[in-house]
Short mmCIF file of C-alpha atoms in Angstrom, two decimals:
data_model
loop_
_atom_site.label_atom_id
_atom_site.label_comp_id
_atom_site.label_asym_id
_atom_site.label_seq_id
_atom_site.Cartn_x
_atom_site.Cartn_y
_atom_site.Cartn_z
CA MET Z 1 -152.86 78.82 25.47
CA GLU Z 2 -152.31 77.00 21.75
CA GLU Z 3 -148.76 77.83 21.84
CA LEU Z 4 -148.66 76.10 25.70
CA ARG Z 5 -150.43 73.09 24.70
CA ASN Z 6 -148.58 72.84 20.99
CA LEU Z 7 -145.21 73.24 23.16
CA GLU Z 8 -146.87 70.43 25.60
CA ASP Z 9 -147.60 68.13 23.13
CA VAL Z 10 -144.20 68.64 21.21
CA HIS Z 11 -142.34 67.93 24.77
CA ALA Z 12 -144.16 64.84 25.25
CA VAL Z 13 -143.75 62.72 21.87
CA LEU Z 14 -139.88 64.20 22.37
CA GLY Z 15 -140.03 62.15 25.63
CA LEU Z 16 -141.68 59.41 23.33
CA LEU Z 17 -139.13 59.29 21.04
CA ARG Z 18 -136.23 59.72 23.74
CA SER Z 19 -137.69 56.29 25.30
CA ARG Z 20 -138.24 54.44 22.75
CA GLY Z 21 -134.51 55.48 21.90
CA ILE Z 22 -135.04 57.11 18.43
CA LEU Z 23 -133.61 60.18 18.76
CA ALA Z 24 -129.82 60.45 18.76
CA ALA Z 25 -128.23 60.85 21.80
CA SER Z 26 -126.28 63.85 20.94
CA PRO Z 27 -129.28 66.07 21.04
CA ASP Z 28 -129.23 67.96 17.84
CA PRO Z 29 -132.64 69.92 18.38
CA CYS Z 30 -134.03 71.17 15.59
CA SER Z 31 -133.97 67.56 14.40
CA ASP Z 32 -135.42 66.22 17.73
CA ARG Z 33 -137.88 69.19 17.47
CA PHE Z 34 -138.51 68.29 13.33
CA LEU Z 35 -138.73 64.15 14.15
CA ALA Z 36 -141.97 65.60 16.96
CA ASP Z 37 -143.21 67.68 14.24
CA LEU Z 38 -143.80 64.94 12.13
CA VAL Z 39 -145.09 62.85 14.47
CA LEU Z 40 -147.78 65.07 14.92
CA PHE Z 41 -148.65 65.67 12.30
CA LEU Z 42 -148.41 62.26 11.26
CA VAL Z 43 -151.03 60.97 14.72
CA LYS Z 44 -153.50 64.22 13.54
CA PRO Z 45 -156.60 63.08 12.10
CA CYS Z 46 -157.68 63.58 8.39
CA ARG Z 47 -160.64 62.61 6.52
CA GLN Z 48 -160.83 58.08 5.89
CA LEU Z 49 -156.61 58.14 6.56
CA ASP Z 50 -155.52 55.93 8.78
CA LEU Z 51 -151.78 56.44 9.84
CA ASP Z 52 -150.29 53.18 7.58
CA ARG Z 53 -151.64 54.93 4.60
CA LYS Z 54 -150.39 58.20 5.35
CA CYS Z 55 -146.76 56.69 6.12
CA ARG Z 56 -147.34 54.60 2.75
CA LEU Z 57 -148.14 58.37 0.83
CA ILE Z 58 -144.83 59.95 1.96
CA ASN Z 59 -142.78 56.67 1.17
CA GLU Z 60 -144.69 57.10 -1.99
CA ASN Z 61 -144.19 60.69 -2.77
CA MET Z 62 -141.43 62.04 -0.86
CA SER Z 63 -139.05 61.63 -3.65
CA LYS Z 64 -141.23 63.56 -6.01
CA ILE Z 65 -141.22 66.71 -3.71
CA LYS Z 66 -138.27 68.33 -4.98
CA ASP Z 67 -136.84 72.06 -3.00
CA ALA Z 68 -138.00 74.15 -5.93
CA LEU Z 69 -141.61 72.80 -5.57
CA MET Z 70 -141.07 73.48 -1.50
CA GLU Z 71 -139.76 77.07 -2.07
CA GLU Z 72 -142.71 77.25 -4.68
CA ALA Z 73 -145.04 76.16 -2.34
CA SER Z 74 -143.83 78.87 0.94
CA VAL Z 75 -144.60 81.68 -1.47
CA VAL Z 76 -148.11 80.70 -2.70
CA LEU Z 77 -148.82 80.05 1.39
CA HIS Z 78 -147.01 82.91 2.39
CA GLY Z 79 -145.45 85.03 0.12
CA GLN Z 80 -141.95 85.85 -0.99
CA GLU Z 81 -141.48 88.13 2.95
CA ASP Z 82 -143.38 85.76 5.59
CA CYS Z 83 -141.62 82.77 3.90
CA GLY Z 84 -137.83 84.83 4.59
CA LYS Z 85 -139.41 85.54 7.96
CA LEU Z 86 -140.11 81.76 8.69
CA GLU Z 87 -137.02 80.81 8.10
CA ASN Z 88 -135.59 83.55 10.09
CA ALA Z 89 -137.46 82.43 12.72
CA SER Z 90 -136.73 78.45 11.78
CA SER Z 91 -133.05 79.69 12.73
CA ILE Z 92 -134.08 81.70 15.66
CA PHE Z 93 -135.59 78.94 17.73
CA CYS Z 94 -133.24 77.00 16.82
CA ASP Z 95 -130.59 78.67 18.37
CA LYS Z 96 -132.89 79.18 21.42
CA MET Z 97 -132.82 75.42 22.19
CA ASN Z 98 -132.21 74.01 25.88
CA LEU Z 99 -130.12 70.50 24.89
CA ALA Z 100 -131.45 69.18 28.30
CA GLY Z 101 -134.84 69.49 27.03
CA ALA Z 102 -134.85 69.77 23.43
CA ALA Z 103 -137.20 72.85 24.12
CA PRO Z 104 -136.68 76.77 23.56
CA ILE Z 105 -135.87 78.61 26.07
CA ILE Z 106 -137.85 80.81 28.12
CA SER Z 107 -136.86 84.71 27.44
CA PHE Z 108 -138.31 87.67 27.31
CA GLN Z 109 -136.76 87.96 23.93
CA ASN Z 110 -138.20 84.77 23.06
CA GLU Z 111 -141.29 85.73 20.64
CA VAL Z 112 -142.78 82.43 21.31
CA GLU Z 113 -143.01 83.33 25.44
CA HIS Z 114 -144.48 86.85 24.05
CA LYS Z 115 -147.36 85.28 22.49
CA PHE Z 116 -147.93 81.88 24.56
CA LEU Z 117 -147.84 84.65 27.76
CA GLN Z 118 -150.30 87.64 25.69
CA SER Z 119 -152.64 84.76 24.66
CA GLU Z 120 -155.69 85.68 26.29
CA PRO Z 121 -156.19 88.08 29.54
CA GLY Z 122 -155.27 86.43 33.28
CA ASN Z 123 -152.91 84.61 31.45
CA GLU Z 124 -149.95 86.62 31.68
CA THR Z 125 -146.82 85.96 33.81
CA VAL Z 126 -146.89 89.01 35.12
CA ILE Z 127 -144.85 89.92 38.41
CA GLY Z 128 -146.06 93.44 39.83
CA LEU Z 129 -143.61 95.30 42.26
CA ASP Z 130 -145.45 94.76 45.60
CA ALA Z 131 -145.13 90.65 45.13
CA MET Z 132 -141.01 91.29 44.59
CA GLN Z 133 -140.71 93.56 47.57
CA ARG Z 134 -142.60 90.83 49.56
CA ALA Z 135 -140.39 88.44 47.99
CA ASN Z 136 -137.52 89.87 48.70
CA SER Z 137 -137.89 89.43 52.44
CA THR Z 138 -137.94 85.94 51.86
CA LEU Z 139 -135.03 85.51 49.65
CA GLU Z 140 -133.18 87.22 51.94
CA ASP Z 141 -134.00 84.55 55.11
CA PHE Z 142 -134.04 81.92 52.69
CA CYS Z 143 -130.62 83.03 51.61
CA ARG Z 144 -128.70 83.87 55.01
CA SER Z 145 -130.97 80.42 56.80
CA TYR Z 146 -130.08 78.12 53.72
CA PHE Z 147 -127.15 78.53 51.68
CA MET Z 148 -125.07 76.88 54.42
CA PHE Z 149 -127.09 73.68 54.01
CA HIS Z 150 -125.29 74.36 50.38
CA GLU Z 151 -122.34 75.11 51.36
CA MET Z 152 -122.32 78.47 50.36
CA ASP Z 153 -121.50 81.87 52.42
CA VAL Z 154 -124.31 84.07 52.03
CA ASN Z 155 -121.52 86.59 52.60
CA ARG Z 156 -119.72 86.68 49.16
CA PRO Z 157 -121.80 87.86 46.71
CA GLN Z 158 -121.02 85.77 44.20
CA SER Z 159 -122.70 83.14 46.29
CA VAL Z 160 -126.18 85.11 45.73
CA PHE Z 161 -126.14 86.84 42.70
CA LYS Z 162 -125.05 83.47 41.23
CA TYR Z 163 -128.18 81.96 41.46
CA LEU Z 164 -130.64 84.78 42.24
CA PRO Z 165 -132.45 85.53 39.56
CA MET Z 166 -133.81 82.79 39.33
CA LEU Z 167 -134.72 82.31 43.37
CA PHE Z 168 -136.23 85.70 42.93
CA PHE Z 169 -138.24 84.68 39.73
CA VAL Z 170 -139.79 81.93 41.10
CA GLU Z 171 -140.88 83.15 44.81
CA SER Z 172 -141.76 86.44 43.07
CA TYR Z 173 -144.36 84.18 41.46
CA ILE Z 174 -145.62 82.52 44.26
CA TYR Z 175 -146.17 85.62 45.75
CA GLN Z 176 -148.23 87.11 43.20
CA LEU Z 177 -150.12 83.91 42.99
CA ASP Z 178 -150.40 84.08 47.15
CA ASN Z 179 -151.80 87.89 46.71
CA PHE Z 180 -154.09 86.85 43.85
CA ASN Z 181 -155.17 83.40 46.65
CA GLU Z 182 -155.38 86.27 49.49
CA LYS Z 183 -157.98 88.43 47.16
CA ILE Z 184 -159.79 85.29 46.66
CA VAL Z 185 -160.55 84.90 50.31
CA ASN Z 186 -161.57 87.76 51.02
CA GLU Z 187 -165.36 89.05 50.30
CA SER Z 188 -166.74 92.14 49.58
CA ILE Z 189 -169.45 93.07 51.46
CA ASP Z 190 -171.97 92.56 48.84
CA GLY Z 191 -170.06 88.86 48.31
CA ARG Z 192 -168.79 89.45 45.19
CA VAL Z 193 -165.47 88.33 44.95
CA ILE Z 194 -162.56 90.79 44.48
CA SER Z 195 -160.19 90.47 41.98
CA PRO Z 196 -156.65 90.75 42.69
CA PHE Z 197 -156.44 94.11 40.57
CA GLN Z 198 -158.80 96.36 41.88
CA SER Z 199 -156.12 98.17 44.20
CA GLU Z 200 -154.43 98.45 40.19
CA GLY Z 201 -157.47 100.51 39.21
CA ILE Z 202 -157.38 97.71 36.20
CA GLU Z 203 -160.27 96.35 34.09
CA THR Z 204 -161.67 93.32 35.92
CA SER Z 205 -165.02 92.64 34.30
CA TRP Z 206 -162.92 89.44 33.06
CA ILE Z 207 -161.56 87.96 36.16
CA ASP Z 208 -164.79 86.42 38.21
CA GLY Z 209 -164.76 83.38 35.64
CA GLY Z 210 -162.01 82.17 33.33
CA PHE Z 211 -159.14 83.62 35.27
CA ILE Z 212 -159.93 82.76 39.15
CA TYR Z 213 -161.01 79.00 37.09
CA LYS Z 214 -157.30 79.56 35.84
CA PHE Z 215 -156.12 79.99 39.05
CA LYS Z 216 -157.67 77.08 40.41
CA THR Z 217 -156.93 74.65 38.08
CA GLU Z 218 -153.56 75.34 36.57
CA PRO Z 219 -151.63 78.13 38.54
CA PHE Z 220 -148.25 76.77 38.81
CA LYS Z 221 -148.68 75.70 34.82
CA PRO Z 222 -146.63 78.68 33.00
CA LEU Z 223 -143.78 78.22 35.47
CA MET Z 224 -143.07 74.89 35.32
CA LEU Z 225 -142.94 75.06 31.95
CA LEU Z 226 -140.25 78.03 32.30
CA LEU Z 227 -138.73 75.30 34.28
CA GLU Z 228 -139.06 72.45 32.60
CA TYR Z 229 -137.17 74.97 29.24
CA ASN Z 230 -134.27 75.69 31.80
CA GLY Z 231 -133.68 72.07 32.73
CA LEU Z 232 -134.89 72.76 36.60
CA LEU Z 233 -138.39 70.87 36.42
CA THR Z 234 -138.09 67.78 39.07
CA ASP Z 235 -140.85 65.51 40.29
CA ARG Z 236 -140.09 66.67 44.30
CA ILE Z 237 -140.69 70.49 42.54
CA LYS Z 238 -143.47 69.63 41.21
CA GLU Z 239 -144.96 67.24 44.21
CA GLU Z 240 -143.90 70.75 46.04
CA LEU Z 241 -145.52 72.69 44.05
CA LYS Z 242 -148.76 71.08 43.77
CA SER Z 243 -148.33 71.14 47.74
CA GLY Z 244 -148.60 74.87 47.56
CA GLU Z 245 -151.48 74.59 45.26
CA GLU Z 246 -153.45 72.22 47.56
CA TYR Z 247 -152.22 74.41 50.36
CA TRP Z 248 -154.71 77.89 48.52
CA SER Z 249 -157.17 75.22 48.32
CA LEU Z 250 -157.21 74.54 51.68
CA GLU Z 251 -156.69 77.89 52.87
CA ARG Z 252 -159.41 79.31 50.76
CA LYS Z 253 -161.63 76.37 52.36
CA LEU Z 254 -160.93 76.36 56.45
CA CYS Z 255 -161.40 80.45 56.07
CA SER Z 256 -164.55 80.48 54.48
CA ALA Z 257 -165.88 78.05 57.20
CA LEU Z 258 -164.70 79.96 59.51
CA LYS Z 259 -166.09 83.52 58.50
CA ASN Z 260 -169.48 81.44 57.97
CA LYS Z 261 -169.22 79.70 61.51
CA GLN Z 262 -169.15 76.41 59.98
CA ASP Z 263 -167.05 73.42 61.18
CA VAL Z 264 -163.28 72.65 60.11
CA SER Z 265 -161.25 69.79 60.10
CA PRO Z 266 -158.18 69.47 62.18
CA GLU Z 267 -156.97 67.21 59.86
CA ASP Z 268 -157.19 69.47 57.49
CA VAL Z 269 -156.10 72.35 59.43
CA MET Z 270 -152.69 70.28 60.31
CA LYS Z 271 -152.17 69.49 56.33
CA ALA Z 272 -151.90 73.12 56.01
CA ILE Z 273 -149.62 74.36 58.39
CA HIS Z 274 -147.43 71.55 57.22
CA LEU Z 275 -148.01 72.78 53.28
CA LYS Z 276 -147.42 76.54 54.83
CA SER Z 277 -143.40 76.43 53.54
CA PHE Z 278 -143.61 74.94 50.46
CA ASP Z 279 -142.63 78.16 48.95
CA TYR Z 280 -138.77 77.59 51.01
CA ARG Z 281 -139.04 74.21 49.92
CA VAL Z 282 -139.09 74.95 46.43
CA LEU Z 283 -136.33 77.57 46.66
CA ASN Z 284 -133.93 74.42 48.03
CA LEU Z 285 -135.01 71.90 45.79
CA LEU Z 286 -134.72 74.46 43.11
CA LEU Z 287 -130.77 75.40 44.77
CA TYR Z 288 -130.31 71.87 44.32
CA GLN Z 289 -130.99 71.94 41.13
CA LEU Z 290 -128.87 75.14 39.56
CA ARG Z 291 -126.10 73.11 41.43
CA GLY Z 292 -125.97 70.29 40.30
CA LYS Z 293 -126.53 68.84 43.69
CA GLY Z 294 -127.71 65.75 44.78
CA VAL Z 295 -131.13 66.69 47.35
CA ASN Z 296 -130.06 66.10 50.95
CA ASP Z 297 -132.86 64.40 53.02
CA LEU Z 298 -132.11 64.88 56.38
CA HIS Z 299 -131.54 68.45 55.56
CA MET Z 300 -134.58 68.70 54.01
CA ASP Z 301 -136.35 67.13 56.67
CA PHE Z 302 -134.69 68.74 59.11
CA LEU Z 303 -136.00 72.25 57.45
CA SER Z 304 -139.93 70.92 56.92
CA THR Z 305 -139.50 70.88 60.77
CA SER Z 306 -137.92 74.31 61.00
CA GLU Z 307 -140.32 75.84 58.74
CA PHE Z 308 -143.19 73.96 60.68
CA LEU Z 309 -142.30 76.10 64.06
CA VAL Z 310 -141.77 78.84 62.36
CA GLU Z 311 -145.19 79.40 60.98
CA VAL Z 312 -147.16 78.90 63.61
CA SER Z 313 -144.68 81.32 66.07
CA ASP Z 314 -145.41 83.68 63.14
CA ASP Z 315 -148.97 82.84 63.55
CA LEU Z 316 -149.02 83.51 66.82
CA PHE Z 317 -147.51 87.05 65.92
CA ASP Z 318 -149.70 88.04 63.06
CA TYR Z 319 -152.68 86.52 65.25
CA GLU Z 320 -155.10 89.53 65.37
CA ASP Z 321 -154.52 90.76 61.80
CA ASP Z 322 -154.98 87.32 60.00
CA VAL Z 323 -158.51 87.35 62.37
CA LEU Z 324 -159.45 91.01 60.74
CA GLU Z 325 -157.88 89.94 57.17
CA ASN Z 326 -159.69 86.52 57.23
CA SER Z 327 -156.37 84.69 56.42
CA PHE Z 328 -154.70 81.12 57.29
CA ASN Z 329 -153.75 81.73 61.14
CA ILE Z 330 -153.44 78.05 63.11
CA LEU Z 331 -154.75 79.51 66.76
CA ARG Z 332 -157.90 81.02 64.72
CA MET Z 333 -158.29 77.40 63.51
CA PHE Z 334 -157.64 75.33 67.09
CA VAL Z 335 -160.21 78.07 69.25
CA ARG Z 336 -162.17 77.02 66.18
CA ILE Z 337 -162.39 73.38 67.16
CA TYR Z 338 -161.91 72.97 70.28
CA GLY Z 339 -162.70 76.25 72.35
CA ALA Z 340 -161.30 79.34 73.52
CA SER Z 341 -160.62 77.35 76.58
CA ALA Z 342 -158.56 74.15 75.39
CA ALA Z 343 -157.01 75.38 72.11
CA PRO Z 344 -153.60 76.59 74.03
CA ALA Z 345 -153.56 73.26 75.28
CA MET Z 346 -153.94 71.50 72.03
CA LEU Z 347 -151.54 73.65 70.31
CA ALA Z 348 -148.98 73.38 72.98
CA LYS Z 349 -149.23 69.78 72.92
CA CYS Z 350 -148.80 70.33 69.09
CA ILE Z 351 -145.64 72.43 69.23
CA GLY Z 352 -144.13 70.36 72.28
CA GLU Z 353 -144.19 67.59 69.43
CA ALA Z 354 -142.27 69.56 66.61
CA GLU Z 355 -139.59 70.99 69.24
CA GLU Z 356 -139.26 67.03 70.17
CA LYS Z 357 -138.61 66.36 66.48
CA TYR Z 358 -136.66 69.50 65.99
CA ASP Z 359 -134.26 68.59 68.56
CA CYS Z 360 -133.65 65.26 67.71
CA LEU Z 361 -132.43 66.42 63.86
CA LEU Z 362 -130.38 69.04 64.92
CA LYS Z 363 -128.46 66.74 66.81
CA ALA Z 364 -128.10 64.52 63.63
CA LEU Z 365 -126.75 67.58 61.87
CA GLU Z 366 -122.97 68.20 60.70
CA PRO Z 367 -121.54 69.20 64.37
CA GLN Z 368 -120.66 72.58 62.71
CA LEU Z 369 -123.97 73.07 60.43
CA SER Z 370 -126.17 72.69 63.35
CA ALA Z 371 -123.82 75.31 65.11
CA HIS Z 372 -124.19 78.15 62.20
CA TYR Z 373 -128.08 77.18 62.05
CA GLN Z 374 -128.12 77.74 66.18
CA ARG Z 375 -126.32 81.34 65.67
CA ARG Z 376 -128.22 81.90 62.69
CA CYS Z 377 -131.76 81.17 64.51
CA LYS Z 378 -130.65 83.48 67.68
CA GLU Z 379 -129.91 86.08 64.64
CA ALA Z 380 -133.55 85.82 63.68
CA THR Z 381 -135.19 85.19 66.79
CA GLU Z 382 -133.65 88.55 67.95
CA GLU Z 383 -134.13 90.65 64.96
CA GLY Z 384 -138.03 89.93 65.49
CA GLY Z 385 -137.59 91.31 68.47
CA LYS Z 386 -138.05 87.85 70.34
CA THR Z 387 -135.71 85.61 72.84
CA GLY Z 388 -135.78 83.20 74.99
CA GLY Z 389 -134.52 79.61 75.49
CA HIS Z 390 -135.24 77.91 72.26
CA PRO Z 391 -134.05 78.59 69.09
CA LEU Z 392 -137.29 80.39 67.42
CA GLY Z 393 -138.00 81.93 70.66
CA THR Z 394 -140.49 82.68 72.93
CA TRP Z 395 -143.84 80.54 72.53
CA SER Z 396 -146.66 83.41 73.95
CA ILE Z 397 -150.41 82.69 73.19
CA PRO Z 398 -152.08 86.09 72.61
CA PRO Z 399 -155.55 87.21 74.01
CA LEU Z 400 -157.89 84.68 72.24
CA ILE Z 401 -160.73 85.83 70.06
CA VAL Z 402 -163.56 84.54 70.45
CA ASP Z 403 -166.47 86.41 68.43
CA GLU Z 404 -164.43 87.64 65.66
CA GLU Z 405 -166.93 89.43 63.40
CA LEU Z 406 -167.93 91.48 67.13
CA TYR Z 407 -163.56 92.10 66.60
CA ARG Z 408 -163.58 93.07 62.96
CA SER Z 409 -166.58 95.57 63.71
CA SER Z 410 -164.96 97.29 66.80
CA VAL Z 411 -161.74 97.59 65.15
CA LEU Z 412 -163.48 99.24 62.01
CA ASN Z 413 -165.49 101.10 63.53
CA GLY Z 414 -162.69 102.66 65.05
CA GLU Z 415 -163.69 101.19 69.21
#
């Protein structure tokens, strides 16, 4: 984590230097980094020396420090071989600088990234095959449903593959974290938290403490660092990633309450269902940034409403599985809050309100875009085996499960 903290400090100082007009208008990455490192060095505590005394020492002695002396000092400190490595590393570092953000672009060839990602167990930005496979269907749906809002043709490979690497990486990263969260939500019989890696047969003795703490407190930090290095991190993307953290926190809280037969808050439930599609919003905002375009708020509002309806529809379809797996599901929550008799009516009320908003925003879209999106919705519902008058299909409430423990026991025992 030390490398990460150092890079964060450098970024903070670079921002300060830019705000004061100290850095050149035309970015010089190596010079900018040197000045940032110099500032960090000057503010670092050094016994009784204050900042004024440090600056005076530099002014008084800089002319005495010749190249030969610096060379000799390098040899004494590192040896000739290490000195050469340092010079080479410095050259590579400067070549890798991102001119937009004056920060190194993270790549698998970047030694700084490798050291950061491998700095301690559980801190690696590792994307498993399972996460990529789960992300694949989401990416397909995103391309088919959202590209049209960017005037992009999903049937043109150039449109898809131009931005696919970053979109795929981000969605896979989110799915990997979602997998971790699911494992944390689900507990084994003796109450221990199941590690995300147990199914892979990986040693997990270090995960129960530090890893889970880091996941709960700063899951998106490496991803935000990567996006920032590539000039893609915006305040709105940060907000949506925060929404993802909040959703996972609410999911853990609500599912724990259900399993322990505790009350749940209607406000928490509605907040969670609205936050649940945060990954689509991250991808959408990221695509705006990748294309260098401004965000269309009407499109974002419309798609957010559509996402809510899709999430509710998915929850109804996955209801029994979500009960078995103790996953967040709006119908599960409504049964707990309102009881089995009132839950369907309360959910229908929420759906009706969302449909009204959806229809209103749909009319505000450009006619061609509106028609295109409705065709896409029809395709999606037919592919999912749903039919009906509404673009998202018919609404069918499954048989309610009042005693979830009994239901799980019956299924597990094969009854």
